[in-house]
């Protein structure tokens, strides 16, 4: 009989038909859940600090060796997501400023906006040249570029202002 007095079930004599579970596979599944949870926490943490775009790990400022030209950009970007470059020259002596952008820049990015607009612009090989004719020398000078990545991968680029030392920079574009 399966029932004792008071309607309680006798568990020792009860046997259910079903799947025979393997302790080895149950332990494997449990371990996999723990590892998956830890991986998920790591991904959320990395995203919150900017490992994938926009954040502490992503925002970078570089200067040339003379410390006269600076570049602010994001180290990580996403495909088809617009972001900006800020190029600045401090107290520059030359009236005419020619900014050269080269490397993989033109292969990986589509230019959306340049502010202020250059007086002239041309390309030579894989390099893009922006020319500014400014009557006020010795002022701080800033150029904003808004670009959209068109290819995923690692991008190695450089920029140079009036033949000064180059600023080399690297970015990674996620698909």
PDB file of C-alpha atoms in Angstrom:
ATOM      1  CA  UNK A   1       0.000   0.000   0.000  1.00  0.00           C
ATOM      2  CA  UNK A   2       1.311   3.440  -0.871  1.00  0.00           C
ATOM      3  CA  UNK A   3      -0.447   5.360   1.877  1.00  0.00           C
ATOM      4  CA  UNK A   4       0.081   5.241   5.633  1.00  0.00           C
ATOM      5  CA  UNK A   5      -2.333   6.346   8.252  1.00  0.00           C
ATOM      6  CA  UNK A   6      -3.412   9.955   7.863  1.00  0.00           C
ATOM      7  CA  UNK A   7      -3.100   9.897   4.062  1.00  0.00           C
ATOM      8  CA  UNK A   8       0.711  10.413   3.956  1.00  0.00           C
ATOM      9  CA  UNK A   9       2.568   8.794   1.092  1.00  0.00           C
ATOM     10  CA  UNK A  10       5.208   6.151   1.792  1.00  0.00           C
ATOM     11  CA  UNK A  11       8.209   7.481  -0.115  1.00  0.00           C
ATOM     12  CA  UNK A  12      10.397   4.396   0.158  1.00  0.00           C
ATOM     13  CA  UNK A  13       8.031   2.247  -1.847  1.00  0.00           C
ATOM     14  CA  UNK A  14       7.178   4.903  -4.471  1.00  0.00           C
ATOM     15  CA  UNK A  15       8.978   4.534  -7.800  1.00  0.00           C
ATOM     16  CA  UNK A  16       8.331   6.830 -10.755  1.00  0.00           C
ATOM     17  CA  UNK A  17       9.092   5.912 -14.339  1.00  0.00           C
ATOM     18  CA  UNK A  18      11.141   8.501 -16.243  1.00  0.00           C
ATOM     19  CA  UNK A  19      14.554   9.635 -17.332  1.00  0.00           C
ATOM     20  CA  UNK A  20      17.533   8.299 -15.455  1.00  0.00           C
ATOM     21  CA  UNK A  21      19.658  11.402 -14.753  1.00  0.00           C
ATOM     22  CA  UNK A  22      23.420  11.270 -14.833  1.00  0.00           C
ATOM     23  CA  UNK A  23      25.202  13.066 -11.999  1.00  0.00           C
ATOM     24  CA  UNK A  24      28.121  13.839 -14.324  1.00  0.00           C
ATOM     25  CA  UNK A  25      25.892  15.710 -16.810  1.00  0.00           C
ATOM     26  CA  UNK A  26      24.050  17.535 -14.024  1.00  0.00           C
ATOM     27  CA  UNK A  27      27.396  18.779 -12.643  1.00  0.00           C
ATOM     28  CA  UNK A  28      28.485  19.801 -16.155  1.00  0.00           C
ATOM     29  CA  UNK A  29      25.278  21.790 -16.659  1.00  0.00           C
ATOM     30  CA  UNK A  30      25.623  23.468 -13.275  1.00  0.00           C
ATOM     31  CA  UNK A  31      29.219  24.465 -14.004  1.00  0.00           C
ATOM     32  CA  UNK A  32      28.256  25.753 -17.427  1.00  0.00           C
ATOM     33  CA  UNK A  33      25.529  27.944 -15.874  1.00  0.00           C
ATOM     34  CA  UNK A  34      28.058  29.445 -13.441  1.00  0.00           C
ATOM     35  CA  UNK A  35      30.601  30.137 -16.186  1.00  0.00           C
ATOM     36  CA  UNK A  36      27.897  31.636 -18.415  1.00  0.00           C
ATOM     37  CA  UNK A  37      26.733  33.923 -15.630  1.00  0.00           C
ATOM     38  CA  UNK A  38      30.298  35.098 -14.957  1.00  0.00           C
ATOM     39  CA  UNK A  39      30.832  35.716 -18.704  1.00  0.00           C
ATOM     40  CA  UNK A  40      27.597  37.704 -18.875  1.00  0.00           C
ATOM     41  CA  UNK A  41      28.685  39.858 -15.913  1.00  0.00           C
ATOM     42  CA  UNK A  42      32.060  40.471 -17.581  1.00  0.00           C
ATOM     43  CA  UNK A  43      30.398  41.549 -20.844  1.00  0.00           C
ATOM     44  CA  UNK A  44      28.045  43.918 -19.008  1.00  0.00           C
ATOM     45  CA  UNK A  45      30.965  45.390 -17.039  1.00  0.00           C
ATOM     46  CA  UNK A  46      33.110  45.865 -20.159  1.00  0.00           C
ATOM     47  CA  UNK A  47      30.216  47.522 -21.986  1.00  0.00           C
ATOM     48  CA  UNK A  48      29.579  49.890 -19.082  1.00  0.00           C
ATOM     49  CA  UNK A  49      33.214  51.088 -19.004  1.00  0.00           C
ATOM     50  CA  UNK A  50      33.366  51.571 -22.772  1.00  0.00           C
ATOM     51  CA  UNK A  51      35.169  48.528 -24.131  1.00  0.00           C
ATOM     52  CA  UNK A  52      32.757  48.374 -27.063  1.00  0.00           C
ATOM     53  CA  UNK A  53      32.200  52.114 -27.669  1.00  0.00           C
ATOM     54  CA  UNK A  54      31.787  55.405 -25.820  1.00  0.00           C
ATOM     55  CA  UNK A  55      33.220  55.206 -22.306  1.00  0.00           C
ATOM     56  CA  UNK A  56      36.302  55.311 -20.095  1.00  0.00           C
ATOM     57  CA  UNK A  57      38.197  52.599 -21.999  1.00  0.00           C
ATOM     58  CA  UNK A  58      37.198  53.934 -25.401  1.00  0.00           C
ATOM     59  CA  UNK A  59      37.900  57.669 -25.201  1.00  0.00           C
ATOM     60  CA  UNK A  60      41.494  58.531 -26.121  1.00  0.00           C
ATOM     61  CA  UNK A  61      43.513  61.723 -26.514  1.00  0.00           C
ATOM     62  CA  UNK A  62      46.738  61.648 -28.537  1.00  0.00           C
ATOM     63  CA  UNK A  63      49.267  64.402 -29.287  1.00  0.00           C
ATOM     64  CA  UNK A  64      52.126  64.638 -31.726  1.00  0.00           C
ATOM     65  CA  UNK A  65      55.701  64.609 -30.404  1.00  0.00           C
ATOM     66  CA  UNK A  66      55.879  68.430 -30.417  1.00  0.00           C
ATOM     67  CA  UNK A  67      52.622  68.612 -28.377  1.00  0.00           C
ATOM     68  CA  UNK A  68      51.213  71.166 -30.832  1.00  0.00           C
ATOM     69  CA  UNK A  69      48.463  69.050 -32.396  1.00  0.00           C
ATOM     70  CA  UNK A  70      45.989  66.867 -30.526  1.00  0.00           C
ATOM     71  CA  UNK A  71      43.388  64.271 -31.454  1.00  0.00           C
ATOM     72  CA  UNK A  72      40.426  63.080 -29.381  1.00  0.00           C
ATOM     73  CA  UNK A  73      38.612  59.986 -30.609  1.00  0.00           C
ATOM     74  CA  UNK A  74      36.975  56.723 -29.571  1.00  0.00           C
ATOM     75  CA  UNK A  75      39.158  53.632 -29.684  1.00  0.00           C
ATOM     76  CA  UNK A  76      36.165  51.323 -30.259  1.00  0.00           C
ATOM     77  CA  UNK A  77      33.262  51.886 -32.617  1.00  0.00           C
ATOM     78  CA  UNK A  78      30.382  50.034 -34.186  1.00  0.00           C
ATOM     79  CA  UNK A  79      29.650  49.559 -37.842  1.00  0.00           C
ATOM     80  CA  UNK A  80      27.231  52.185 -39.249  1.00  0.00           C
ATOM     81  CA  UNK A  81      27.279  54.170 -35.969  1.00  0.00           C
ATOM     82  CA  UNK A  82      28.425  57.772 -36.388  1.00  0.00           C
ATOM     83  CA  UNK A  83      31.090  59.175 -34.068  1.00  0.00           C
ATOM     84  CA  UNK A  84      33.399  62.172 -33.962  1.00  0.00           C
ATOM     85  CA  UNK A  85      37.057  63.126 -34.090  1.00  0.00           C
ATOM     86  CA  UNK A  86      38.257  66.367 -32.524  1.00  0.00           C
ATOM     87  CA  UNK A  87      41.507  67.690 -33.964  1.00  0.00           C
ATOM     88  CA  UNK A  88      43.051  70.709 -32.265  1.00  0.00           C
ATOM     89  CA  UNK A  89      46.158  72.814 -32.812  1.00  0.00           C
ATOM     90  CA  UNK A  90      47.228  75.233 -30.119  1.00  0.00           C
ATOM     91  CA  UNK A  91      48.624  78.662 -30.967  1.00  0.00           C
ATOM     92  CA  UNK A  92      49.647  77.710 -34.447  1.00  0.00           C
ATOM     93  CA  UNK A  93      52.021  80.113 -36.248  1.00  0.00           C
ATOM     94  CA  UNK A  94      51.089  79.382 -39.851  1.00  0.00           C
ATOM     95  CA  UNK A  95      48.253  81.242 -41.542  1.00  0.00           C
ATOM     96  CA  UNK A  96      47.545  78.318 -43.889  1.00  0.00           C
ATOM     97  CA  UNK A  97      46.795  74.994 -42.266  1.00  0.00           C
ATOM     98  CA  UNK A  98      46.871  71.732 -44.229  1.00  0.00           C
ATOM     99  CA  UNK A  99      45.575  68.677 -42.423  1.00  0.00           C
ATOM    100  CA  UNK A 100      46.516  65.312 -43.905  1.00  0.00           C
ATOM    101  CA  UNK A 101      44.543  62.207 -42.900  1.00  0.00           C
ATOM    102  CA  UNK A 102      45.868  58.881 -44.149  1.00  0.00           C
ATOM    103  CA  UNK A 103      46.394  55.204 -43.543  1.00  0.00           C
ATOM    104  CA  UNK A 104      43.236  53.087 -43.526  1.00  0.00           C
ATOM    105  CA  UNK A 105      41.001  56.064 -42.689  1.00  0.00           C
ATOM    106  CA  UNK A 106      39.444  56.537 -46.137  1.00  0.00           C
ATOM    107  CA  UNK A 107      38.915  52.789 -46.632  1.00  0.00           C
ATOM    108  CA  UNK A 108      37.003  52.306 -43.372  1.00  0.00           C
ATOM    109  CA  UNK A 109      35.105  55.583 -42.915  1.00  0.00           C
ATOM    110  CA  UNK A 110      32.584  57.679 -44.754  1.00  0.00           C
ATOM    111  CA  UNK A 111      32.852  61.378 -43.942  1.00  0.00           C
ATOM    112  CA  UNK A 112      29.515  62.776 -42.743  1.00  0.00           C
ATOM    113  CA  UNK A 113      30.431  66.289 -41.625  1.00  0.00           C
ATOM    114  CA  UNK A 114      33.493  68.528 -41.320  1.00  0.00           C
ATOM    115  CA  UNK A 115      33.318  71.623 -39.172  1.00  0.00           C
ATOM    116  CA  UNK A 116      34.530  74.221 -39.926  1.00  0.00           C
ATOM    117  CA  UNK A 117      34.341  73.552 -43.639  1.00  0.00           C
ATOM    118  CA  UNK A 118      37.777  73.613 -45.288  1.00  0.00           C
ATOM    119  CA  UNK A 119      38.567  76.217 -47.918  1.00  0.00           C
ATOM    120  CA  UNK A 120      39.666  73.377 -50.172  1.00  0.00           C
ATOM    121  CA  UNK A 121      39.878  69.630 -49.984  1.00  0.00           C
ATOM    122  CA  UNK A 122      41.623  67.061 -52.168  1.00  0.00           C
ATOM    123  CA  UNK A 123      42.955  63.536 -52.072  1.00  0.00           C
ATOM    124  CA  UNK A 124      46.302  62.152 -53.152  1.00  0.00           C
ATOM    125  CA  UNK A 125      46.646  58.372 -53.102  1.00  0.00           C
ATOM    126  CA  UNK A 126      44.925  57.137 -49.933  1.00  0.00           C
ATOM    127  CA  UNK A 127      45.405  60.446 -48.104  1.00  0.00           C
ATOM    128  CA  UNK A 128      42.790  63.165 -47.656  1.00  0.00           C
ATOM    129  CA  UNK A 129      43.946  66.791 -47.409  1.00  0.00           C
ATOM    130  CA  UNK A 130      41.894  69.554 -45.778  1.00  0.00           C
ATOM    131  CA  UNK A 131      43.216  73.078 -46.419  1.00  0.00           C
ATOM    132  CA  UNK A 132      42.251  76.050 -44.238  1.00  0.00           C
ATOM    133  CA  UNK A 133      43.310  79.581 -45.247  1.00  0.00           C
ATOM    134  CA  UNK A 134      42.916  81.625 -42.102  1.00  0.00           C
ATOM    135  CA  UNK A 135      43.938  85.254 -41.691  1.00  0.00           C
ATOM    136  CA  UNK A 136      44.260  84.957 -37.910  1.00  0.00           C
ATOM    137  CA  UNK A 137      47.468  83.145 -37.026  1.00  0.00           C
ATOM    138  CA  UNK A 138      48.402  82.316 -33.412  1.00  0.00           C
ATOM    139  CA  UNK A 139      44.898  81.241 -32.395  1.00  0.00           C
ATOM    140  CA  UNK A 140      43.686  77.896 -31.151  1.00  0.00           C
ATOM    141  CA  UNK A 141      42.315  75.890 -34.027  1.00  0.00           C
ATOM    142  CA  UNK A 142      39.832  72.995 -33.794  1.00  0.00           C
ATOM    143  CA  UNK A 143      38.352  70.760 -36.488  1.00  0.00           C
ATOM    144  CA  UNK A 144      35.455  68.392 -35.831  1.00  0.00           C
ATOM    145  CA  UNK A 145      34.985  65.372 -38.092  1.00  0.00           C
ATOM    146  CA  UNK A 146      31.867  63.213 -37.942  1.00  0.00           C
ATOM    147  CA  UNK A 147      32.401  59.863 -39.602  1.00  0.00           C
ATOM    148  CA  UNK A 148      30.527  56.594 -40.052  1.00  0.00           C
ATOM    149  CA  UNK A 149      32.423  53.293 -40.263  1.00  0.00           C
ATOM    150  CA  UNK A 150      31.565  51.316 -43.401  1.00  0.00           C
ATOM    151  CA  UNK A 151      33.758  48.248 -42.741  1.00  0.00           C
ATOM    152  CA  UNK A 152      34.417  46.303 -39.527  1.00  0.00           C
ATOM    153  CA  UNK A 153      37.938  45.497 -38.364  1.00  0.00           C
ATOM    154  CA  UNK A 154      41.131  47.095 -37.103  1.00  0.00           C
ATOM    155  CA  UNK A 155      41.878  50.555 -38.520  1.00  0.00           C
ATOM    156  CA  UNK A 156      45.396  52.043 -38.497  1.00  0.00           C
ATOM    157  CA  UNK A 157      45.385  55.720 -39.452  1.00  0.00           C
ATOM    158  CA  UNK A 158      47.374  58.898 -38.983  1.00  0.00           C
ATOM    159  CA  UNK A 159      46.942  62.625 -39.217  1.00  0.00           C
ATOM    160  CA  UNK A 160      49.467  65.355 -39.817  1.00  0.00           C
ATOM    161  CA  UNK A 161      49.197  69.132 -39.689  1.00  0.00           C
ATOM    162  CA  UNK A 162      51.503  71.203 -41.952  1.00  0.00           C
ATOM    163  CA  UNK A 163      54.254  68.590 -42.175  1.00  0.00           C
ATOM    164  CA  UNK A 164      54.707  68.290 -38.403  1.00  0.00           C
ATOM    165  CA  UNK A 165      55.183  64.858 -36.812  1.00  0.00           C
ATOM    166  CA  UNK A 166      52.241  62.519 -37.391  1.00  0.00           C
ATOM    167  CA  UNK A 167      49.734  61.361 -34.821  1.00  0.00           C
ATOM    168  CA  UNK A 168      49.245  57.642 -35.362  1.00  0.00           C
ATOM    169  CA  UNK A 169      46.076  56.110 -33.981  1.00  0.00           C
ATOM    170  CA  UNK A 170      44.324  52.786 -34.048  1.00  0.00           C
ATOM    171  CA  UNK A 171      40.663  51.861 -33.772  1.00  0.00           C
ATOM    172  CA  UNK A 172      38.616  48.695 -33.754  1.00  0.00           C
ATOM    173  CA  UNK A 173      35.220  48.678 -35.443  1.00  0.00           C
ATOM    174  CA  UNK A 174      32.803  46.002 -34.257  1.00  0.00           C
ATOM    175  CA  UNK A 175      30.393  44.494 -36.812  1.00  0.00           C
TER     176      UNK A 175
END
